[in-house]
Amino acid sequence: MSRDDDLEKTSILTSDTLKVTLDSATRTPATLVLLVGPASSIGKQWQLEGTDAVIGRSPSSTIFIDDRSVSKSHCKFIIRGTETLVMDLESTNKTIINSQPLPPLTTVKLKNNDQIKVGNVIFKFLEKGNIESVSHKKTFDRGQIDAMTGAYNKGALEAYAPEAIKRSDLIGKPLSLIVFDIDHFKKVNDTYGHAPGDFVIKEISRLVKDKLIRNEDFFSRFGGEEFVLILSATPVAIAGDVAERIRTTIESHKFEFEGTTIPITVSLGVSMRQPGGEDWEALFKKGDDALYKSKNRGRNQVSIA
């Protein structure tokens, strides 16, 4: 193949990729992007469509921001057809649009690339169909998603977990946790090689994400062969059933890599907190201790803290 052919193919691929990106952008609603605020959420997006949205420090807010400079109900975004308006809700530290304080309970129409300062937190507003929304989302997702499995990564888990606990307290429902890892994974790598080992990790992630959990459940790869699953509004009995379903599904699944079948099992630990209970670190330790109880009892089983 000539160099000209290579250049032509590259041009076609780039054009196709750009077309997909542009198509995605045209379907993207008006969006807020966090520019300055909690470090774990920099670049995070919230799409504004359908109903009004409130930014606040209360976990019941549509856009929850855990920052003391933000009032419990700080400001509201109002959707009127293709327009997006913002209103300050008599906040303590004001809502500021492009350096101009917004009078309380007064609406202002937002324009593309407006900066909105809420306490010490700053957002950028992107109008519907702005291609920048797509690029911001891709950048943020790369920081939140484990590249190998497509599950959330440890950083995303550590950002999400305290928020999940606050929401559990707000709605008065228990929060359950499942921690599990692959039994004798070092032996799998030593026996079959690292490529088959990576295949096993990816296949387990696919099974859990596609078949074993709800859309609202939070599934992450904690590191290596260990995974964490947060189940909102879920009592420990149901979490135990979910853990057992994960165990039996993985035990019976045929992990076949390049014609070789690899026997795989997992050990799991389950813990739960009632509203007003322990913090994230204590909840995780209970789940992790239960996991090690399963391992010490012979593996391929579920233990409940």
mmCIF file of C-alpha atoms in Angstrom:
data_model
loop_
_atom_site.group_PDB
_atom_site.id
_atom_site.type_symbol
_atom_site.label_atom_id
_atom_site.label_comp_id
_atom_site.label_asym_id
_atom_site.label_seq_id
_atom_site.Cartn_x
_atom_site.Cartn_y
_atom_site.Cartn_z
ATOM 1 C CA MET A 1 0.000 0.000 0.000
ATOM 2 C CA SER A 2 1.343 3.430 -0.937
ATOM 3 C CA ARG A 3 1.750 6.345 1.443
ATOM 4 C CA ASP A 4 -1.080 8.137 -0.420
ATOM 5 C CA ASP A 5 -3.365 5.167 0.251
ATOM 6 C CA ASP A 6 -2.462 5.349 3.957
ATOM 7 C CA LEU A 7 -3.242 9.056 4.050
ATOM 8 C CA GLU A 8 -6.584 8.505 2.292
ATOM 9 C CA LYS A 9 -7.565 5.749 4.749
ATOM 10 C CA THR A 10 -6.579 7.945 7.704
ATOM 11 C CA SER A 11 -8.683 10.774 6.305
ATOM 12 C CA ILE A 12 -11.704 8.512 5.910
ATOM 13 C CA LEU A 13 -11.386 7.143 9.438
ATOM 14 C CA THR A 14 -10.997 10.621 10.896
ATOM 15 C CA SER A 15 -14.025 11.843 8.934
ATOM 16 C CA ASP A 16 -16.155 8.927 10.136
ATOM 17 C CA THR A 17 -15.087 9.500 13.734
ATOM 18 C CA LEU A 18 -15.892 13.203 13.459
ATOM 19 C CA LYS A 19 -19.330 12.405 12.013
ATOM 20 C CA VAL A 20 -20.142 10.138 14.972
ATOM 21 C CA THR A 21 -18.974 12.843 17.383
ATOM 22 C CA LEU A 22 -21.059 15.503 15.645
ATOM 23 C CA ASP A 23 -24.115 13.231 15.633
ATOM 24 C CA SER A 24 -23.660 12.661 19.380
ATOM 25 C CA ALA A 25 -23.325 16.393 19.984
ATOM 26 C CA THR A 26 -26.579 17.264 18.198
ATOM 27 C CA ARG A 27 -28.447 14.958 20.590
ATOM 28 C CA THR A 28 -26.782 16.380 23.708
ATOM 29 C CA PRO A 29 -29.028 18.607 25.864
ATOM 30 C CA ALA A 30 -27.856 21.762 27.629
ATOM 31 C CA THR A 31 -25.124 20.774 30.055
ATOM 32 C CA LEU A 32 -23.317 21.998 33.170
ATOM 33 C CA VAL A 33 -19.620 21.109 33.505
ATOM 34 C CA LEU A 34 -17.869 21.419 36.873
ATOM 35 C CA LEU A 35 -14.700 23.518 36.454
ATOM 36 C CA VAL A 36 -13.780 24.324 40.071
ATOM 37 C CA GLY A 37 -14.958 22.364 43.110
ATOM 38 C CA PRO A 38 -14.510 18.974 44.797
ATOM 39 C CA ALA A 39 -11.409 17.415 43.218
ATOM 40 C CA SER A 40 -13.071 14.061 42.520
ATOM 41 C CA SER A 41 -15.803 15.747 40.443
ATOM 42 C CA ILE A 42 -13.797 18.128 38.255
ATOM 43 C CA GLY A 43 -15.092 17.680 34.701
ATOM 44 C CA LYS A 44 -18.307 15.976 35.785
ATOM 45 C CA GLN A 45 -21.384 16.855 33.725
ATOM 46 C CA TRP A 46 -25.064 17.292 34.489
ATOM 47 C CA GLN A 47 -27.527 17.425 31.618
ATOM 48 C CA LEU A 48 -30.387 19.916 31.910
ATOM 49 C CA GLU A 49 -33.527 18.644 30.240
ATOM 50 C CA GLY A 50 -37.167 17.997 30.947
ATOM 51 C CA THR A 51 -37.518 19.319 34.496
ATOM 52 C CA ASP A 52 -36.055 22.078 36.655
ATOM 53 C CA ALA A 53 -32.839 21.283 38.524
ATOM 54 C CA VAL A 54 -31.572 22.597 41.872
ATOM 55 C CA ILE A 55 -27.903 22.860 42.853
ATOM 56 C CA GLY A 56 -27.347 22.505 46.587
ATOM 57 C CA ARG A 57 -25.507 20.930 49.486
ATOM 58 C CA SER A 58 -28.530 18.876 50.470
ATOM 59 C CA PRO A 59 -28.319 15.262 49.237
ATOM 60 C CA SER A 60 -31.874 15.686 47.960
ATOM 61 C CA SER A 61 -30.726 18.345 45.475
ATOM 62 C CA THR A 62 -30.851 17.437 41.794
ATOM 63 C CA ILE A 63 -27.174 18.415 41.560
ATOM 64 C CA PHE A 64 -25.599 17.573 44.910
ATOM 65 C CA ILE A 65 -22.344 19.432 45.683
ATOM 66 C CA ASP A 66 -20.636 18.569 48.953
ATOM 67 C CA ASP A 67 -19.007 21.955 49.633
ATOM 68 C CA ARG A 68 -19.656 24.162 52.665
ATOM 69 C CA SER A 69 -19.724 27.329 50.546
ATOM 70 C CA VAL A 70 -22.829 26.007 48.750
ATOM 71 C CA SER A 71 -26.235 26.543 50.378
ATOM 72 C CA LYS A 72 -28.539 23.568 50.919
ATOM 73 C CA SER A 73 -30.699 24.835 48.047
ATOM 74 C CA HIS A 74 -28.478 27.340 46.269
ATOM 75 C CA CYS A 75 -29.891 28.030 42.807
ATOM 76 C CA LYS A 76 -32.348 26.576 40.325
ATOM 77 C CA PHE A 77 -32.152 25.967 36.580
ATOM 78 C CA ILE A 78 -35.443 26.368 34.740
ATOM 79 C CA ILE A 79 -35.953 24.760 31.343
ATOM 80 C CA ARG A 80 -38.283 26.630 28.974
ATOM 81 C CA GLY A 81 -38.230 25.042 25.532
ATOM 82 C CA THR A 82 -34.782 25.682 24.096
ATOM 83 C CA GLU A 83 -33.902 28.240 26.792
ATOM 84 C CA THR A 84 -32.242 27.617 30.155
ATOM 85 C CA LEU A 85 -32.753 30.160 32.943
ATOM 86 C CA VAL A 86 -31.015 30.311 36.323
ATOM 87 C CA MET A 87 -32.441 31.701 39.589
ATOM 88 C CA ASP A 88 -30.645 32.267 42.895
ATOM 89 C CA LEU A 89 -32.652 30.778 45.792
ATOM 90 C CA GLU A 90 -31.618 33.398 48.372
ATOM 91 C CA SER A 91 -28.320 31.614 48.908
ATOM 92 C CA THR A 92 -25.786 32.703 51.543
ATOM 93 C CA ASN A 93 -22.847 33.132 49.146
ATOM 94 C CA LYS A 94 -24.802 34.221 46.057
ATOM 95 C CA THR A 95 -24.958 32.926 42.514
ATOM 96 C CA ILE A 96 -22.609 34.809 40.189
ATOM 97 C CA ILE A 97 -22.847 34.732 36.374
ATOM 98 C CA ASN A 98 -19.666 35.847 34.602
ATOM 99 C CA SER A 99 -18.596 37.919 37.651
ATOM 100 C CA GLN A 100 -22.056 39.530 38.010
ATOM 101 C CA PRO A 101 -24.023 38.628 41.181
ATOM 102 C CA LEU A 102 -27.543 37.450 40.454
ATOM 103 C CA PRO A 103 -30.279 39.155 42.539
ATOM 104 C CA PRO A 104 -32.210 36.610 44.636
ATOM 105 C CA LEU A 105 -35.300 35.050 43.040
ATOM 106 C CA THR A 106 -34.541 36.722 39.698
ATOM 107 C CA THR A 107 -34.113 34.681 36.511
ATOM 108 C CA VAL A 108 -31.389 35.197 33.920
ATOM 109 C CA LYS A 109 -31.181 33.447 30.557
ATOM 110 C CA LEU A 110 -27.925 31.527 30.173
ATOM 111 C CA LYS A 111 -25.740 31.766 27.078
ATOM 112 C CA ASN A 112 -23.198 29.318 25.729
ATOM 113 C CA ASN A 113 -19.963 29.194 27.798
ATOM 114 C CA ASP A 114 -21.390 31.281 30.666
ATOM 115 C CA GLN A 115 -19.564 30.635 33.940
ATOM 116 C CA ILE A 116 -21.764 30.159 37.000
ATOM 117 C CA LYS A 117 -20.178 30.574 40.438
ATOM 118 C CA VAL A 118 -22.109 28.877 43.230
ATOM 119 C CA GLY A 119 -20.335 29.663 46.493
ATOM 120 C CA ASN A 120 -16.749 28.657 45.706
ATOM 121 C CA VAL A 121 -17.809 26.154 43.038
ATOM 122 C CA ILE A 122 -17.717 27.110 39.352
ATOM 123 C CA PHE A 123 -19.643 25.548 36.469
ATOM 124 C CA LYS A 124 -19.572 26.180 32.732
ATOM 125 C CA PHE A 125 -22.875 26.217 30.839
ATOM 126 C CA LEU A 126 -22.969 24.602 27.395
ATOM 127 C CA GLU A 127 -25.971 25.064 25.147
ATOM 128 C CA LYS A 128 -27.820 22.136 23.584
ATOM 129 C CA GLY A 129 -25.829 20.557 20.732
ATOM 130 C CA ASN A 130 -22.434 21.888 21.856
ATOM 131 C CA ILE A 131 -19.713 19.466 20.709
ATOM 132 C CA GLU A 132 -17.650 20.449 23.746
ATOM 133 C CA SER A 133 -20.085 18.469 25.918
ATOM 134 C CA VAL A 134 -18.979 15.261 24.179
ATOM 135 C CA SER A 135 -15.254 15.946 24.646
ATOM 136 C CA HIS A 136 -15.726 16.908 28.311
ATOM 137 C CA LYS A 137 -17.674 13.701 28.961
ATOM 138 C CA LYS A 138 -15.021 11.523 27.328
ATOM 139 C CA THR A 139 -12.287 13.171 29.404
ATOM 140 C CA PHE A 140 -14.254 12.741 32.642
ATOM 141 C CA ASP A 141 -15.168 9.124 31.845
ATOM 142 C CA ARG A 142 -11.508 8.263 31.257
ATOM 143 C CA GLY A 143 -10.791 9.401 34.811
ATOM 144 C CA GLN A 144 -13.695 7.410 36.310
ATOM 145 C CA ILE A 145 -13.732 4.144 34.347
ATOM 146 C CA ASP A 146 -11.345 1.212 34.638
ATOM 147 C CA ALA A 147 -9.858 0.823 31.168
ATOM 148 C CA MET A 148 -9.704 -2.979 31.235
ATOM 149 C CA THR A 149 -13.197 -3.808 32.471
ATOM 150 C CA GLY A 150 -15.404 -0.786 31.838
ATOM 151 C CA ALA A 151 -16.428 -0.842 35.519
ATOM 152 C CA TYR A 152 -15.865 2.203 37.712
ATOM 153 C CA ASN A 153 -12.347 2.512 39.129
ATOM 154 C CA LYS A 154 -11.173 2.927 42.727
ATOM 155 C CA GLY A 155 -11.116 6.723 42.482
ATOM 156 C CA ALA A 156 -14.730 6.800 41.304
ATOM 157 C CA LEU A 157 -15.712 4.474 44.159
ATOM 158 C CA GLU A 158 -14.044 6.674 46.771
ATOM 159 C CA ALA A 159 -15.890 9.711 45.378
ATOM 160 C CA TYR A 160 -19.266 7.953 45.142
ATOM 161 C CA ALA A 161 -19.340 6.051 48.451
ATOM 162 C CA PRO A 162 -19.658 9.009 50.896
ATOM 163 C CA GLU A 163 -22.401 10.479 48.693
ATOM 164 C CA ALA A 164 -24.238 7.133 48.714
ATOM 165 C CA ILE A 165 -24.091 7.095 52.521
ATOM 166 C CA LYS A 166 -25.536 10.608 52.748
ATOM 167 C CA ARG A 167 -28.369 9.661 50.405
ATOM 168 C CA SER A 168 -29.043 6.536 52.482
ATOM 169 C CA ASP A 169 -29.445 8.715 55.572
ATOM 170 C CA LEU A 170 -31.693 11.125 53.683
ATOM 171 C CA ILE A 171 -34.135 8.484 52.383
ATOM 172 C CA GLY A 172 -33.957 6.387 55.553
ATOM 173 C CA LYS A 173 -33.019 3.156 53.762
ATOM 174 C CA PRO A 174 -30.150 0.734 54.443
ATOM 175 C CA LEU A 175 -27.054 0.624 52.242
ATOM 176 C CA SER A 176 -25.394 -2.709 51.501
ATOM 177 C CA LEU A 177 -21.933 -3.546 50.229
ATOM 178 C CA ILE A 178 -20.497 -6.616 48.502
ATOM 179 C CA VAL A 179 -16.731 -7.079 48.289
ATOM 180 C CA PHE A 180 -15.387 -10.016 46.285
ATOM 181 C CA ASP A 181 -12.269 -11.287 44.619
ATOM 182 C CA ILE A 182 -11.159 -14.154 42.395
ATOM 183 C CA ASP A 183 -9.984 -17.267 44.223
ATOM 184 C CA HIS A 184 -6.316 -18.216 43.722
ATOM 185 C CA PHE A 185 -5.884 -15.629 40.976
ATOM 186 C CA LYS A 186 -2.093 -15.731 41.188
ATOM 187 C CA LYS A 187 -2.280 -19.435 40.400
ATOM 188 C CA VAL A 188 -4.465 -18.628 37.363
ATOM 189 C CA ASN A 189 -1.804 -16.235 36.056
ATOM 190 C CA ASP A 190 1.035 -18.645 36.837
ATOM 191 C CA THR A 191 -0.734 -21.599 35.192
ATOM 192 C CA TYR A 192 -2.378 -20.029 32.147
ATOM 193 C CA GLY A 193 -0.559 -16.703 31.664
ATOM 194 C CA HIS A 194 -1.433 -13.043 32.093
ATOM 195 C CA ALA A 195 -3.517 -12.730 28.910
ATOM 196 C CA PRO A 196 -5.964 -15.436 30.080
ATOM 197 C CA GLY A 197 -5.932 -13.806 33.535
ATOM 198 C CA ASP A 198 -6.943 -10.461 32.012
ATOM 199 C CA PHE A 199 -9.668 -12.251 30.050
ATOM 200 C CA VAL A 200 -11.087 -13.705 33.289
ATOM 201 C CA ILE A 201 -11.207 -10.267 34.957
ATOM 202 C CA LYS A 202 -12.962 -8.737 31.944
ATOM 203 C CA GLU A 203 -15.420 -11.630 31.626
ATOM 204 C CA ILE A 204 -16.383 -11.465 35.317
ATOM 205 C CA SER A 205 -16.987 -7.731 34.958
ATOM 206 C CA ARG A 206 -19.174 -8.326 31.912
ATOM 207 C CA LEU A 207 -21.243 -10.975 33.703
ATOM 208 C CA VAL A 208 -21.834 -8.768 36.737
ATOM 209 C CA LYS A 209 -22.646 -5.597 34.763
ATOM 210 C CA ASP A 210 -24.855 -7.225 32.128
ATOM 211 C CA LYS A 211 -26.677 -9.941 34.083
ATOM 212 C CA LEU A 212 -26.437 -9.643 37.843
ATOM 213 C CA ILE A 213 -27.042 -6.085 39.031
ATOM 214 C CA ARG A 214 -29.562 -3.260 38.630
ATOM 215 C CA ASN A 215 -28.872 -0.059 36.706
ATOM 216 C CA GLU A 216 -28.775 1.930 39.955
ATOM 217 C CA ASP A 217 -26.163 -0.325 41.582
ATOM 218 C CA PHE A 218 -22.571 0.928 41.638
ATOM 219 C CA PHE A 219 -20.002 -1.629 40.444
ATOM 220 C CA SER A 220 -16.276 -0.945 40.568
ATOM 221 C CA ARG A 221 -12.957 -2.688 40.176
ATOM 222 C CA PHE A 222 -11.149 -1.913 43.423
ATOM 223 C CA GLY A 223 -7.803 -3.135 42.140
ATOM 224 C CA GLY A 224 -6.236 -6.298 40.721
ATOM 225 C CA GLU A 225 -8.815 -9.059 41.040
ATOM 226 C CA GLU A 226 -10.955 -7.374 43.730
ATOM 227 C CA PHE A 227 -14.364 -5.796 43.070
ATOM 228 C CA VAL A 228 -16.821 -3.724 45.097
ATOM 229 C CA LEU A 229 -20.577 -3.422 44.624
ATOM 230 C CA ILE A 230 -22.731 -0.806 46.408
ATOM 231 C CA LEU A 231 -26.463 -1.582 46.633
ATOM 232 C CA SER A 232 -28.599 1.426 47.577
ATOM 233 C CA ALA A 233 -31.825 0.962 49.537
ATOM 234 C CA THR A 234 -31.035 -2.728 49.968
ATOM 235 C CA PRO A 235 -31.242 -4.775 53.215
ATOM 236 C CA VAL A 236 -28.546 -7.291 53.998
ATOM 237 C CA ALA A 237 -30.745 -10.333 53.244
ATOM 238 C CA ILE A 238 -31.238 -9.209 49.643
ATOM 239 C CA ALA A 239 -27.553 -8.251 49.333
ATOM 240 C CA GLY A 240 -26.681 -11.766 50.512
ATOM 241 C CA ASP A 241 -28.907 -13.223 47.799
ATOM 242 C CA VAL A 242 -27.208 -11.032 45.171
ATOM 243 C CA ALA A 243 -23.789 -12.161 46.408
ATOM 244 C CA GLU A 244 -24.805 -15.807 46.228
ATOM 245 C CA ARG A 245 -26.128 -15.285 42.697
ATOM 246 C CA ILE A 246 -22.778 -13.765 41.695
ATOM 247 C CA ARG A 247 -20.949 -16.714 43.255
ATOM 248 C CA THR A 248 -23.014 -19.428 41.551
ATOM 249 C CA THR A 249 -23.062 -17.645 38.178
ATOM 250 C CA ILE A 250 -19.278 -17.328 38.098
ATOM 251 C CA GLU A 251 -18.732 -20.894 39.348
ATOM 252 C CA SER A 252 -20.952 -22.329 36.582
ATOM 253 C CA HIS A 253 -19.744 -20.011 33.790
ATOM 254 C CA LYS A 254 -17.399 -21.441 31.168
ATOM 255 C CA PHE A 255 -14.303 -19.244 31.055
ATOM 256 C CA GLU A 256 -12.722 -20.340 27.778
ATOM 257 C CA PHE A 257 -9.651 -18.601 26.377
ATOM 258 C CA GLU A 258 -8.234 -19.742 23.035
ATOM 259 C CA GLY A 259 -9.688 -23.230 23.466
ATOM 260 C CA THR A 260 -8.634 -23.626 27.109
ATOM 261 C CA THR A 261 -11.267 -23.735 29.862
ATOM 262 C CA ILE A 262 -10.203 -22.036 33.095
ATOM 263 C CA PRO A 263 -12.081 -23.015 36.293
ATOM 264 C CA ILE A 264 -12.937 -19.863 38.260
ATOM 265 C CA THR A 265 -14.626 -19.211 41.597
ATOM 266 C CA VAL A 266 -14.947 -16.124 43.800
ATOM 267 C CA SER A 267 -15.181 -15.396 47.516
ATOM 268 C CA LEU A 268 -17.509 -12.673 48.759
ATOM 269 C CA GLY A 269 -18.162 -10.581 51.853
ATOM 270 C CA VAL A 270 -21.375 -8.649 52.570
ATOM 271 C CA SER A 271 -21.956 -5.771 54.985
ATOM 272 C CA MET A 272 -24.791 -3.309 55.626
ATOM 273 C CA ARG A 273 -25.319 -0.012 57.414
ATOM 274 C CA GLN A 274 -28.607 1.361 58.695
ATOM 275 C CA PRO A 275 -29.370 5.077 58.225
ATOM 276 C CA GLY A 276 -27.292 7.067 60.700
ATOM 277 C CA GLY A 277 -24.816 4.209 61.039
ATOM 278 C CA GLU A 278 -21.072 3.942 60.474
ATOM 279 C CA ASP A 279 -19.024 5.881 57.916
ATOM 280 C CA TRP A 280 -17.769 4.501 54.596
ATOM 281 C CA GLU A 281 -14.413 3.312 55.946
ATOM 282 C CA ALA A 282 -16.073 1.267 58.696
ATOM 283 C CA LEU A 283 -18.652 -0.194 56.301
ATOM 284 C CA PHE A 284 -15.952 -1.200 53.842
ATOM 285 C CA LYS A 285 -13.833 -2.782 56.603
ATOM 286 C CA LYS A 286 -16.817 -4.902 57.675
ATOM 287 C CA GLY A 287 -17.294 -6.108 54.102
ATOM 288 C CA ASP A 288 -13.593 -6.746 53.600
ATOM 289 C CA ASP A 289 -13.377 -8.679 56.887
ATOM 290 C CA ALA A 290 -16.342 -10.803 55.770
ATOM 291 C CA LEU A 291 -14.558 -11.476 52.466
ATOM 292 C CA TYR A 292 -11.501 -12.758 54.318
ATOM 293 C CA LYS A 293 -13.746 -14.932 56.471
ATOM 294 C CA SER A 294 -14.956 -16.588 53.247
ATOM 295 C CA LYS A 295 -11.365 -17.079 52.092
ATOM 296 C CA ASN A 296 -10.284 -18.545 55.434
ATOM 297 C CA ARG A 297 -13.231 -20.954 55.423
ATOM 298 C CA GLY A 298 -12.174 -22.485 52.121
ATOM 299 C CA ARG A 299 -13.166 -19.896 49.476
ATOM 300 C CA ASN A 300 -15.995 -20.024 46.899
ATOM 301 C CA GLN A 301 -18.564 -18.863 49.449
ATOM 302 C CA VAL A 302 -20.412 -15.845 50.849
ATOM 303 C CA SER A 303 -19.964 -14.489 54.368
ATOM 304 C CA ILE A 304 -22.163 -11.796 55.896
ATOM 305 C CA ALA A 305 -20.775 -9.383 58.483
#
